[in-house]
DNA sequence: GGCGAATGGTTTCATAATGCAACCACACAA
DNA sequence: TTGTGTGGTTGCATTATGAAACCATTCGCC
């Protein structure tokens, strides 16, 4: 096989997620969608992506059920791309990436994710056990499902 | 420019993170490193990746300060690749990806991430406000840093 | 010490993905 | 009717990826 290897059938859930959102542009498109962008030209301008690539990525995201293409809200003829529930589910991934850069990226990051109500920065993502103990990577283990 | 576009100078912290870990293999290598793999051949066998690609990825991860190459622990001549603190910081990203697949991936996932102490599955990642309110994507906003 | 195998790569070459630019069809406005 | 903007598609050059062959050390073993 000379094709790019696919992770569709992978057992590992991380590999499977990469199948859908693991390329250069998909996560940035999703990020923009969270920022309220919905039109082809909005993504194009914001990302500086080539149109053919954008077409391909949008189609792939729609095929994966992450975006949905709906008739334009303003009645125009074109379609708009909005996040599905599955797409909204990517949010923690984006937050994790953002926080990783904030913590280890060196240069200061120019934007902050804030809580709408208080207008103050959010806390770091927390991984907890059933009994709510805060967990670290050292506290966890990957197990075959029973 | 015909080169693949780079996000090094991007403002967005998400784009910057993708610069380092946003390709097909890097996250899987990091995942394997978390699972205790450290040798070239271990990664190779586990991932089914071509050797030249693995060489390139390992080098890139080392350059980005995510892996460190250290003399083999068993005294052999070769190098081993271990996670740096920056590499350990990727953990929440992996967890977020895993949980996304678990929730939206359709087919059941064959492994679970468990808390070592209780041997029970961990909870979903939680994003909280300063006052500990649990937050949703709808509760947040990206702001230019003051 | 000599031999074969394993390790950790590099090199070569074919194919796939990406990026750019040019083009196109349609809607709408002047 | 002649633009002008949107939302693409097509063609072609350049990169990255993947498979396999090759290579230099080191290691076990006799």
CSV table of C-alpha atoms in Angstrom, one decimal, chain B:
chain,number,residue,atom,x,y,z
B,1,UNK,CA,4.7,29.4,-1.6
B,2,UNK,CA,3.9,25.8,-2.4
B,3,UNK,CA,5.2,24.4,0.8
B,4,UNK,CA,2.7,23.1,3.3
B,5,UNK,CA,1.6,26.1,5.3
B,6,UNK,CA,3.1,26.4,8.7
B,7,UNK,CA,1.5,27.7,11.8
B,8,UNK,CA,4.6,28.6,13.7
B,9,UNK,CA,3.9,32.3,13.7
B,10,UNK,CA,0.2,32.0,14.2
B,11,UNK,CA,-1.4,33.9,16.9
B,12,UNK,CA,-3.9,31.3,17.7
B,13,UNK,CA,-2.6,28.8,20.4
B,14,UNK,CA,-4.5,26.0,18.8
B,15,UNK,CA,-2.8,26.6,15.5
B,16,UNK,CA,0.6,26.7,17.3
B,17,UNK,CA,-0.1,23.4,19.0
B,18,UNK,CA,-0.9,21.8,15.7
B,19,UNK,CA,2.5,22.9,14.4
B,20,UNK,CA,4.1,20.6,16.9
B,21,UNK,CA,1.7,17.7,17.3
B,22,UNK,CA,-0.8,18.2,14.5
B,23,UNK,CA,0.2,15.5,12.1
B,24,UNK,CA,-0.8,12.0,11.6
B,25,UNK,CA,1.8,10.3,13.6
B,26,UNK,CA,3.1,12.6,16.3
B,27,UNK,CA,0.2,12.1,18.7
B,28,UNK,CA,0.3,8.3,18.3
B,29,UNK,CA,4.0,8.3,19.1
B,30,UNK,CA,3.3,10.4,22.2
B,31,UNK,CA,0.5,8.0,23.1
B,32,UNK,CA,2.9,5.1,22.8
B,33,UNK,CA,5.4,6.9,24.9
B,34,UNK,CA,2.8,7.3,27.6
B,35,UNK,CA,2.3,3.5,27.4
B,36,UNK,CA,5.9,3.1,28.2
B,37,UNK,CA,7.5,2.6,24.8
B,38,UNK,CA,10.8,4.2,24.3
B,39,UNK,CA,12.8,2.4,21.6
B,40,UNK,CA,12.7,2.9,17.9
B,41,UNK,CA,11.7,-0.6,17.2
B,42,UNK,CA,8.9,-0.5,19.8
B,43,UNK,CA,7.3,2.5,18.1
B,44,UNK,CA,7.9,0.9,14.7
B,45,UNK,CA,6.2,-2.3,15.6
B,46,UNK,CA,3.4,-0.8,17.5
B,47,UNK,CA,2.5,1.8,14.9
B,48,UNK,CA,3.3,0.0,11.7
B,49,UNK,CA,5.0,3.2,10.5
B,50,UNK,CA,7.7,3.3,7.9
B,51,UNK,CA,11.1,3.7,9.4
B,52,UNK,CA,12.0,6.9,7.5
B,53,UNK,CA,8.8,8.5,8.6
B,54,UNK,CA,9.4,7.4,12.2
B,55,UNK,CA,12.9,8.8,12.1
B,56,UNK,CA,11.6,12.2,10.9
B,57,UNK,CA,8.8,12.3,13.4
B,58,UNK,CA,11.0,11.4,16.3
B,59,UNK,CA,13.4,14.0,15.3
B,60,UNK,CA,10.7,16.6,15.0
B,61,UNK,CA,9.3,15.7,18.4
B,62,UNK,CA,12.7,16.0,19.9
B,63,UNK,CA,13.2,19.4,18.2
B,64,UNK,CA,9.9,20.5,19.6
B,65,UNK,CA,11.0,19.5,23.1
B,66,UNK,CA,8.3,16.9,23.5
B,67,UNK,CA,10.6,13.9,23.5
B,68,UNK,CA,14.2,13.7,24.7
B,69,UNK,CA,16.6,11.2,23.4
B,70,UNK,CA,18.7,9.6,26.2
B,71,UNK,CA,21.2,6.8,26.3
B,72,UNK,CA,19.5,3.5,26.6
B,73,UNK,CA,18.6,2.5,30.1
B,74,UNK,CA,20.0,-1.0,29.7
B,75,UNK,CA,23.5,0.3,28.8
B,76,UNK,CA,23.1,-0.5,25.1
B,77,UNK,CA,24.6,1.9,22.6
B,78,UNK,CA,21.4,3.2,21.1
B,79,UNK,CA,19.2,6.1,22.2
B,80,UNK,CA,15.8,5.9,23.8
B,81,UNK,CA,13.0,8.4,23.5
B,82,UNK,CA,11.3,9.6,26.6
B,83,UNK,CA,8.7,12.3,27.2
B,84,UNK,CA,9.8,15.6,28.6
B,85,UNK,CA,7.5,17.6,30.9
B,86,UNK,CA,6.2,19.4,27.8
B,87,UNK,CA,5.5,15.9,26.4
B,88,UNK,CA,3.7,14.9,29.5
B,89,UNK,CA,1.6,18.0,29.1
B,90,UNK,CA,0.0,16.5,26.1
B,91,UNK,CA,-1.9,14.1,28.2
B,92,UNK,CA,-5.1,16.0,28.4
B,93,UNK,CA,-5.2,16.3,24.7
B,94,UNK,CA,-5.0,12.5,24.4
B,95,UNK,CA,-7.7,12.1,27.0
B,96,UNK,CA,-9.9,14.5,25.2
B,97,UNK,CA,-9.5,12.7,21.9
B,98,UNK,CA,-10.2,9.4,23.6
B,99,UNK,CA,-13.3,10.6,25.3
B,100,UNK,CA,-14.5,12.2,22.1
B,101,UNK,CA,-14.3,8.8,20.3
B,102,UNK,CA,-15.9,7.1,23.2
B,103,UNK,CA,-18.8,9.4,23.2
B,104,UNK,CA,-19.4,9.9,19.4
B,105,UNK,CA,-17.4,7.3,17.7
B,106,UNK,CA,-20.2,4.8,17.2
B,107,UNK,CA,-18.5,1.4,17.7
B,108,UNK,CA,-17.6,0.6,21.3
B,109,UNK,CA,-14.1,1.3,22.2
B,110,UNK,CA,-12.1,-1.7,23.4
B,111,UNK,CA,-10.1,0.0,26.1
B,112,UNK,CA,-10.8,2.2,29.0
B,113,UNK,CA,-8.8,4.7,30.9
B,114,UNK,CA,-9.0,3.9,34.5
B,115,UNK,CA,-7.8,5.4,37.7
B,116,UNK,CA,-5.0,3.3,39.1
B,117,UNK,CA,-6.1,3.4,42.6
B,118,UNK,CA,-9.7,2.4,42.3
B,119,UNK,CA,-9.3,0.6,38.9
B,120,UNK,CA,-12.5,2.3,37.8
B,121,UNK,CA,-12.9,4.5,34.7
B,122,UNK,CA,-12.1,8.1,35.0
B,123,UNK,CA,-14.7,10.8,34.6
B,124,UNK,CA,-15.0,13.1,31.7
B,125,UNK,CA,-12.7,16.0,31.5
B,126,UNK,CA,-14.2,19.0,33.2
B,127,UNK,CA,-13.8,22.6,32.3
B,128,UNK,CA,-14.5,24.9,35.2
B,129,UNK,CA,-14.7,28.6,36.0
B,130,UNK,CA,-12.6,30.2,38.7
B,131,UNK,CA,-15.5,29.7,41.1
B,132,UNK,CA,-15.7,26.0,40.0
B,133,UNK,CA,-18.9,26.2,38.0
B,134,UNK,CA,-18.8,23.5,35.4
B,135,UNK,CA,-18.5,25.1,31.9
B,136,UNK,CA,-19.8,24.2,28.5
B,137,UNK,CA,-18.6,25.6,25.1
B,138,UNK,CA,-21.6,28.0,25.3
B,139,UNK,CA,-20.4,29.4,28.6
B,140,UNK,CA,-17.0,30.5,27.2
B,141,UNK,CA,-15.6,33.2,25.0
B,142,UNK,CA,-12.2,33.9,23.5
B,143,UNK,CA,-10.9,37.3,24.4
B,144,UNK,CA,-7.8,39.2,23.4
B,145,UNK,CA,-5.5,39.2,26.3
B,146,UNK,CA,-5.7,42.4,28.3
